[in-house]
Each structure stands twice: as structure tokens, then as C-alpha cells.
Amino acid sequence: MTPRLRGHAAMLTFSALVAGSFSLGSLAANEISPTALNAARFVLASCIIGAAVLATGGMTREALRAPWRYLLLGGLFVIYFVLMFEGLKTAAPVSMAAVFTLTPLMSGLFGWLLLRQITTPHMGLALAIGGAGALWVIFRADLSALLAFQVGHGEILFFVGCAAHAFYTPLVRKLNRGEPAVVFTFGMLVAGAVLLVIYGWRDIVATDWSALPPIVWITLVYISVFASSATFVLLQFATLHLPSAKVMAYTYLTPSWVIGWEFVLGNGVPPALVFVGIAMTVIALAMLLRDDDVTA
């Protein structure tokens, strides 16, 4: 398997794991402060990835040079997560998901600005089909729900967060100096954990950790091991082998994966027309797999 195909496989796995955090997170959202939860998430993920780094040779002297890179990248992810939960205080999840579908287009723009990555017409068509399919799934094939979409304060906040996420993707490739994905991820996680602990210290101290229900701990373990540690490594790897727009295009699959997670958790099956949108996202990804005539 070529590095490009491994990059695509990494992002396919990434989208499935991220979707699980939405489904499980919705069950724990009202039980703990989002800031406290994400601070614990980054700390635990840092420990997990740190163990992996030690098992594979540890941090090299070269990797410790220019630590500001990790602070910048970790800060971007902190901005994304904090603004996502701040936006959810006033915005509906459907509206937030609609804003999230703008991330691949923004990532393509940042990819051009930072790396001069060029989006071909074929790739642009694939991104458009994938975006339309994702919106179709998000609004559950309900045109009236799409037309009723309104942009409010929460959506604006989350748009800024998505911009930070989109900027992160090409910036990883720009700042990486040959460090392995697991080492680079560890540096970013530690920096993000420090920033989150400082920002959310009051919420962390105010949380009665011993009284939290089991679903919170289940969610925390999942988002730390799978939706943080694993996905960050997968994202780091993919960004080193694929153009930024292609990497973020896999976010289009997230709503479809969420439907699968909701079915497994016993929340029913969506209307049949929703699967039209799922088919569109699959077609878009197939087009991206065939389109390798882009500057990497």
C-alpha cells in the first residue's frame, strides 16, 4: 500500500472514531463541564501517547527543538474544542454540523496559502459532492430543515473554531521537521493539555470527580484513547502524505458514521432518503482516491 493510500485509510478510520465521540459525548455532556472533560481528555491522551513515545525510542533532541511549534498547534486544537462547546450552548447540533462541513474548503484555502497546494477541478467537484452529501445527511433529507438554518452567535463562534481546525491541518506539514507522527502528536497534546488546564482550572477544581456517573468515565476513556490519541496520530500521519483539502474532506463522512453509531446505541434508523447523502459522500471519496494529480 502506497503512503497516499495509507493516508486515506488513516482518515477513513479517523472519521469513524471521531463520530463515536459525538454519540457518546451527547450522553455525558450534561454531567460535566466541557472544559473540565477536555482538560482531562488531553492529559490522559498525553500520558497514553507519551508511553508510546517512550516505547519507540523517546523524544529525540531534534524533536525538542523549536517547542513553540507544539504550543501553536496545541493552541489551535484548544481553540477548536473550546469554541465548539461554547457554540453548543446557544446553537443546535444540526446547525453546528452544517458549519463543520465548511472545514474542508477552508483547509484547501490554507493549504494553498501555506504550502501552495493546488486543488484540481476534479478534486473541487469531489469536495462539492461530498459537502452536498454531508448536508443532506445532517438535515436528514429534510429540505425545510435546511431552509430554516439560521446563523447565530453559537454558529459564528464555532466557525472560528473550525477555521482553527482547518488551519491546523496544513500547518502540521509546514512545521514538521521529520519527527515521527507519534512524537509530534505527543508534543502537541502536552502543549494543549497545559493550555486547557490553565484555561479551565476553575471548572476542573469545581468538578466532583468521585461523583461522576459511569457514562462520563466511559466517554472520557473513549475520547482520550480513540478520539484523541489515535485520531491525532492518524491526522498527523495523513497530513504528511495528503493535501490538506483531501485530509479534511473525510469530515464529510462523520455525519454518516454518527448514524451508524446511533443505530448501534439503539437510537433507530434515519429515513431512507438520508442514505442518498451517504452515497454521495462515498462517491466523493472514491473520486478523491482516483485524483492524485494535485501538488502534495
Short mmCIF file of C-alpha atoms in Angstrom, two decimals:
data_model
loop_
_atom_site.label_atom_id
_atom_site.label_comp_id
_atom_site.label_asym_id
_atom_site.label_seq_id
_atom_site.Cartn_x
_atom_site.Cartn_y
_atom_site.Cartn_z
CA MET A 1 0.00 0.00 0.00
CA THR A 2 1.42 3.39 -1.01
CA PRO A 3 1.85 6.22 1.53
CA ARG A 4 -1.07 8.07 -0.12
CA LEU A 5 -3.39 5.08 0.27
CA ARG A 6 -2.28 4.66 3.88
CA GLY A 7 -3.10 8.33 4.38
CA HIS A 8 -6.60 7.74 3.03
CA ALA A 9 -7.03 4.67 5.25
CA ALA A 10 -5.89 6.71 8.25
CA MET A 11 -8.51 9.38 7.58
CA LEU A 12 -11.27 6.82 6.99
CA THR A 13 -10.52 5.41 10.43
CA PHE A 14 -10.24 8.93 11.81
CA SER A 15 -13.76 9.86 10.68
CA ALA A 16 -15.29 6.73 12.23
CA LEU A 17 -13.57 7.28 15.58
CA VAL A 18 -14.48 10.97 15.72
CA ALA A 19 -18.13 10.12 15.05
CA GLY A 20 -18.16 7.90 18.12
CA SER A 21 -17.17 10.85 20.30
CA PHE A 22 -20.28 12.74 19.15
CA SER A 23 -22.63 9.91 20.08
CA LEU A 24 -21.00 9.12 23.42
CA GLY A 25 -20.35 12.78 24.18
CA SER A 26 -24.03 13.61 23.88
CA LEU A 27 -24.73 11.11 26.68
CA ALA A 28 -22.19 12.74 29.02
CA ALA A 29 -22.50 16.40 28.01
CA ASN A 30 -24.85 17.37 30.83
CA GLU A 31 -22.89 15.54 33.52
CA ILE A 32 -19.61 17.52 33.47
CA SER A 33 -18.20 20.84 32.34
CA PRO A 34 -16.92 20.59 28.74
CA THR A 35 -13.72 22.40 29.72
CA ALA A 36 -13.01 20.00 32.59
CA LEU A 37 -13.78 17.00 30.39
CA ASN A 38 -11.47 18.16 27.60
CA ALA A 39 -8.69 19.04 30.04
CA ALA A 40 -8.85 15.51 31.43
CA ARG A 41 -9.01 14.21 27.86
CA PHE A 42 -5.79 15.96 26.81
CA VAL A 43 -3.95 14.96 29.99
CA LEU A 44 -4.92 11.29 29.66
CA ALA A 45 -4.18 11.28 25.92
CA SER A 46 -0.77 12.84 26.63
CA CYS A 47 0.02 10.01 29.05
CA ILE A 48 -1.04 7.37 26.50
CA ILE A 49 0.94 8.86 23.64
CA GLY A 50 3.84 9.59 25.98
CA ALA A 51 4.05 5.87 26.81
CA ALA A 52 4.06 5.09 23.09
CA VAL A 53 6.87 7.59 22.54
CA LEU A 54 8.96 6.00 25.30
CA ALA A 55 8.33 2.55 23.86
CA THR A 56 9.55 3.65 20.44
CA GLY A 57 12.74 5.43 21.43
CA GLY A 58 11.62 8.54 23.29
CA MET A 59 11.85 12.21 22.37
CA THR A 60 14.93 12.97 20.35
CA ARG A 61 16.97 16.14 20.74
CA GLU A 62 15.83 17.21 17.27
CA ALA A 63 12.16 16.82 18.23
CA LEU A 64 12.63 19.12 21.22
CA ARG A 65 13.88 21.96 19.08
CA ALA A 66 11.52 24.86 18.47
CA PRO A 67 8.92 23.81 21.09
CA TRP A 68 6.83 26.82 20.07
CA ARG A 69 5.57 24.64 17.20
CA TYR A 70 3.76 22.34 19.63
CA LEU A 71 2.35 25.27 21.55
CA LEU A 72 0.96 26.79 18.35
CA LEU A 73 -0.57 23.53 17.12
CA GLY A 74 -1.92 22.61 20.55
CA GLY A 75 -3.38 26.08 20.87
CA LEU A 76 -5.26 25.70 17.59
CA PHE A 77 -6.87 22.48 18.77
CA VAL A 78 -7.74 24.02 22.13
CA ILE A 79 -9.44 26.90 20.30
CA TYR A 80 -11.41 24.41 18.22
CA PHE A 81 -12.63 22.32 21.16
CA VAL A 82 -13.40 25.25 23.45
CA LEU A 83 -15.33 27.18 20.80
CA MET A 84 -17.19 24.03 19.78
CA PHE A 85 -18.60 23.58 23.27
CA GLU A 86 -19.16 27.30 23.72
CA GLY A 87 -21.12 27.32 20.47
CA LEU A 88 -23.24 24.37 21.60
CA LYS A 89 -24.53 26.48 24.50
CA THR A 90 -26.69 28.50 22.08
CA ALA A 91 -26.63 26.65 18.75
CA ALA A 92 -28.43 23.46 17.74
CA PRO A 93 -26.21 20.45 16.93
CA VAL A 94 -27.60 20.35 13.37
CA SER A 95 -26.55 23.94 12.75
CA MET A 96 -23.11 23.26 14.23
CA ALA A 97 -22.67 20.22 11.98
CA ALA A 98 -23.59 22.33 8.97
CA VAL A 99 -20.85 24.83 9.87
CA PHE A 100 -18.37 21.95 10.26
CA THR A 101 -18.85 20.97 6.61
CA LEU A 102 -17.09 24.22 5.66
CA THR A 103 -13.84 22.91 7.16
CA PRO A 104 -12.54 21.09 4.03
CA LEU A 105 -12.95 24.20 1.88
CA MET A 106 -11.14 26.35 4.46
CA SER A 107 -8.43 23.73 4.77
CA GLY A 108 -7.93 23.80 1.00
CA LEU A 109 -7.52 27.58 1.16
CA PHE A 110 -4.99 27.40 3.99
CA GLY A 111 -3.21 24.57 2.16
CA TRP A 112 -2.71 26.89 -0.80
CA LEU A 113 -1.58 29.82 1.36
CA LEU A 114 0.94 27.80 3.40
CA LEU A 115 2.04 25.05 1.04
CA ARG A 116 0.83 26.18 -2.40
CA GLN A 117 -1.23 23.00 -2.69
CA ILE A 118 -3.42 23.26 -5.78
CA THR A 119 -6.97 21.91 -5.91
CA THR A 120 -7.74 20.45 -9.33
CA PRO A 121 -11.22 20.85 -10.94
CA HIS A 122 -11.81 17.11 -10.41
CA MET A 123 -10.93 17.40 -6.74
CA GLY A 124 -13.08 20.52 -6.38
CA LEU A 125 -16.05 18.63 -7.84
CA ALA A 126 -15.44 15.77 -5.39
CA LEU A 127 -15.37 18.21 -2.46
CA ALA A 128 -18.61 19.82 -3.66
CA ILE A 129 -20.37 16.44 -3.98
CA GLY A 130 -19.10 15.38 -0.57
CA GLY A 131 -20.23 18.64 1.03
CA ALA A 132 -23.71 18.36 -0.51
CA GLY A 133 -23.98 14.76 0.65
CA ALA A 134 -22.91 15.66 4.18
CA LEU A 135 -25.52 18.44 4.36
CA TRP A 136 -28.16 16.02 3.06
CA VAL A 137 -27.30 13.61 5.89
CA ILE A 138 -27.06 16.32 8.54
CA PHE A 139 -30.51 17.67 7.76
CA ARG A 140 -31.86 14.11 7.39
CA ALA A 141 -33.14 14.73 3.83
CA ASP A 142 -35.49 17.44 5.13
CA LEU A 143 -35.40 20.47 2.81
CA SER A 144 -37.46 22.57 5.24
CA ALA A 145 -34.86 21.98 7.97
CA LEU A 146 -32.11 23.14 5.59
CA LEU A 147 -34.04 26.27 4.63
CA ALA A 148 -34.69 27.03 8.32
CA PHE A 149 -30.96 27.10 9.09
CA GLN A 150 -30.05 30.36 10.83
CA VAL A 151 -26.64 31.70 11.69
CA GLY A 152 -26.43 32.85 15.29
CA HIS A 153 -23.78 33.66 17.89
CA GLY A 154 -23.00 29.98 18.54
CA GLU A 155 -22.54 29.21 14.87
CA ILE A 156 -20.19 32.18 14.47
CA LEU A 157 -18.08 31.02 17.41
CA PHE A 158 -17.88 27.51 16.01
CA PHE A 159 -16.96 28.85 12.57
CA VAL A 160 -13.89 30.46 14.15
CA GLY A 161 -13.12 27.13 15.82
CA CYS A 162 -13.46 25.29 12.51
CA ALA A 163 -11.12 27.82 10.91
CA ALA A 164 -8.54 26.99 13.60
CA HIS A 165 -9.03 23.27 12.85
CA ALA A 166 -8.65 23.87 9.11
CA PHE A 167 -5.50 25.95 9.65
CA TYR A 168 -4.03 23.22 11.85
CA THR A 169 -4.02 20.64 9.04
CA PRO A 170 -1.56 22.27 6.59
CA LEU A 171 0.37 23.83 9.47
CA VAL A 172 1.35 20.35 10.70
CA ARG A 173 3.05 19.69 7.39
CA LYS A 174 4.60 23.15 7.39
CA LEU A 175 6.11 22.82 10.88
CA ASN A 176 7.06 19.15 10.93
CA ARG A 177 10.83 18.70 10.64
CA GLY A 178 10.88 14.95 10.09
CA GLU A 179 9.60 13.93 13.53
CA PRO A 180 7.52 10.71 13.60
CA ALA A 181 3.76 11.27 13.85
CA VAL A 182 3.58 9.85 17.40
CA VAL A 183 6.36 12.17 18.64
CA PHE A 184 4.85 15.23 17.00
CA THR A 185 1.42 14.31 18.40
CA PHE A 186 2.83 13.99 21.91
CA GLY A 187 4.31 17.47 21.79
CA MET A 188 1.03 18.94 20.58
CA LEU A 189 -1.02 17.08 23.22
CA VAL A 190 1.19 18.18 26.10
CA ALA A 191 1.03 21.79 24.95
CA GLY A 192 -2.76 21.57 24.54
CA ALA A 193 -3.14 19.96 27.97
CA VAL A 194 -1.18 22.77 29.62
CA LEU A 195 -3.28 25.42 27.90
CA LEU A 196 -6.56 23.69 28.80
CA VAL A 197 -5.59 23.19 32.44
CA ILE A 198 -4.74 26.88 32.73
CA TYR A 199 -7.89 27.99 30.93
CA GLY A 200 -10.25 25.58 32.70
CA TRP A 201 -8.69 25.44 36.16
CA ARG A 202 -11.81 26.73 37.92
CA ASP A 203 -14.05 24.15 36.25
CA ILE A 204 -11.56 21.38 37.00
CA VAL A 205 -11.41 22.24 40.70
CA ALA A 206 -15.19 22.67 40.91
CA THR A 207 -15.88 19.22 39.43
CA ASP A 208 -16.70 16.43 41.91
CA TRP A 209 -14.77 13.75 40.06
CA SER A 210 -15.67 10.98 42.53
CA ALA A 211 -19.41 11.53 41.99
CA LEU A 212 -19.42 11.42 38.19
CA PRO A 213 -21.70 8.75 36.64
CA PRO A 214 -20.15 5.81 34.73
CA ILE A 215 -21.10 7.22 31.31
CA VAL A 216 -18.71 10.14 31.89
CA TRP A 217 -15.79 7.82 32.57
CA ILE A 218 -16.71 5.63 29.60
CA THR A 219 -16.83 8.70 27.38
CA LEU A 220 -13.59 10.08 28.82
CA VAL A 221 -11.73 6.84 28.16
CA TYR A 222 -13.11 6.63 24.62
CA ILE A 223 -12.35 10.22 23.61
CA SER A 224 -8.90 10.02 25.22
CA VAL A 225 -7.81 6.70 23.73
CA PHE A 226 -9.66 6.62 20.42
CA ALA A 227 -10.96 10.14 19.65
CA SER A 228 -7.77 11.88 20.82
CA SER A 229 -4.67 9.68 20.99
CA ALA A 230 -5.46 7.53 17.96
CA THR A 231 -7.11 10.22 15.84
CA PHE A 232 -4.36 12.78 16.41
CA VAL A 233 -1.73 10.26 15.28
CA LEU A 234 -3.87 9.35 12.26
CA LEU A 235 -4.35 13.03 11.40
CA GLN A 236 -0.65 13.80 11.78
CA PHE A 237 0.24 10.86 9.52
CA ALA A 238 -2.34 11.75 6.86
CA THR A 239 -1.30 15.40 6.69
CA LEU A 240 2.24 14.33 5.82
CA HIS A 241 1.05 12.30 2.82
CA LEU A 242 -2.11 14.01 1.53
CA PRO A 243 -3.10 17.56 0.53
CA SER A 244 -4.95 19.41 3.30
CA ALA A 245 -8.28 19.57 1.44
CA LYS A 246 -8.25 15.80 0.96
CA VAL A 247 -7.48 15.24 4.63
CA MET A 248 -10.36 17.39 5.82
CA ALA A 249 -12.73 16.02 3.16
CA TYR A 250 -13.11 12.96 5.35
CA THR A 251 -15.06 15.12 7.81
CA TYR A 252 -17.91 14.80 5.30
CA LEU A 253 -18.22 11.15 6.37
CA THR A 254 -18.67 11.98 10.05
CA PRO A 255 -22.47 12.50 9.93
CA SER A 256 -22.85 9.14 8.18
CA TRP A 257 -20.71 7.39 10.78
CA VAL A 258 -22.77 9.07 13.52
CA ILE A 259 -25.90 7.45 12.05
CA GLY A 260 -24.17 4.08 12.37
CA TRP A 261 -23.17 4.78 15.96
CA GLU A 262 -26.70 5.92 16.84
CA PHE A 263 -28.12 2.70 15.36
CA VAL A 264 -25.69 0.59 17.40
CA LEU A 265 -26.66 2.53 20.54
CA GLY A 266 -30.32 1.76 19.85
CA ASN A 267 -31.46 5.16 18.62
CA GLY A 268 -33.14 3.92 15.45
CA VAL A 269 -32.58 4.21 11.71
CA PRO A 270 -32.92 7.50 9.77
CA PRO A 271 -35.31 7.97 6.82
CA ALA A 272 -34.37 6.04 3.68
CA LEU A 273 -33.66 9.25 1.74
CA VAL A 274 -30.79 10.02 4.11
CA PHE A 275 -28.85 7.18 2.53
CA VAL A 276 -28.78 9.19 -0.70
CA GLY A 277 -26.48 11.64 1.09
CA ILE A 278 -24.34 8.81 2.41
CA ALA A 279 -23.95 7.52 -1.15
CA MET A 280 -22.86 11.00 -2.30
CA THR A 281 -20.11 11.16 0.34
CA VAL A 282 -18.88 7.70 -0.68
CA ILE A 283 -18.81 8.74 -4.35
CA ALA A 284 -16.88 11.89 -3.44
CA LEU A 285 -14.28 9.89 -1.53
CA ALA A 286 -13.94 7.45 -4.44
CA MET A 287 -13.26 10.43 -6.70
CA LEU A 288 -10.61 11.71 -4.30
CA LEU A 289 -8.93 8.31 -4.22
CA ARG A 290 -8.57 8.46 -8.00
CA ASP A 291 -7.44 12.09 -8.12
CA ASP A 292 -3.70 12.12 -7.44
CA ASP A 293 -2.82 14.96 -9.82
CA VAL A 294 -2.58 17.56 -7.07
CA THR A 295 0.53 19.17 -5.73
CA ALA A 296 1.30 17.42 -2.44
#
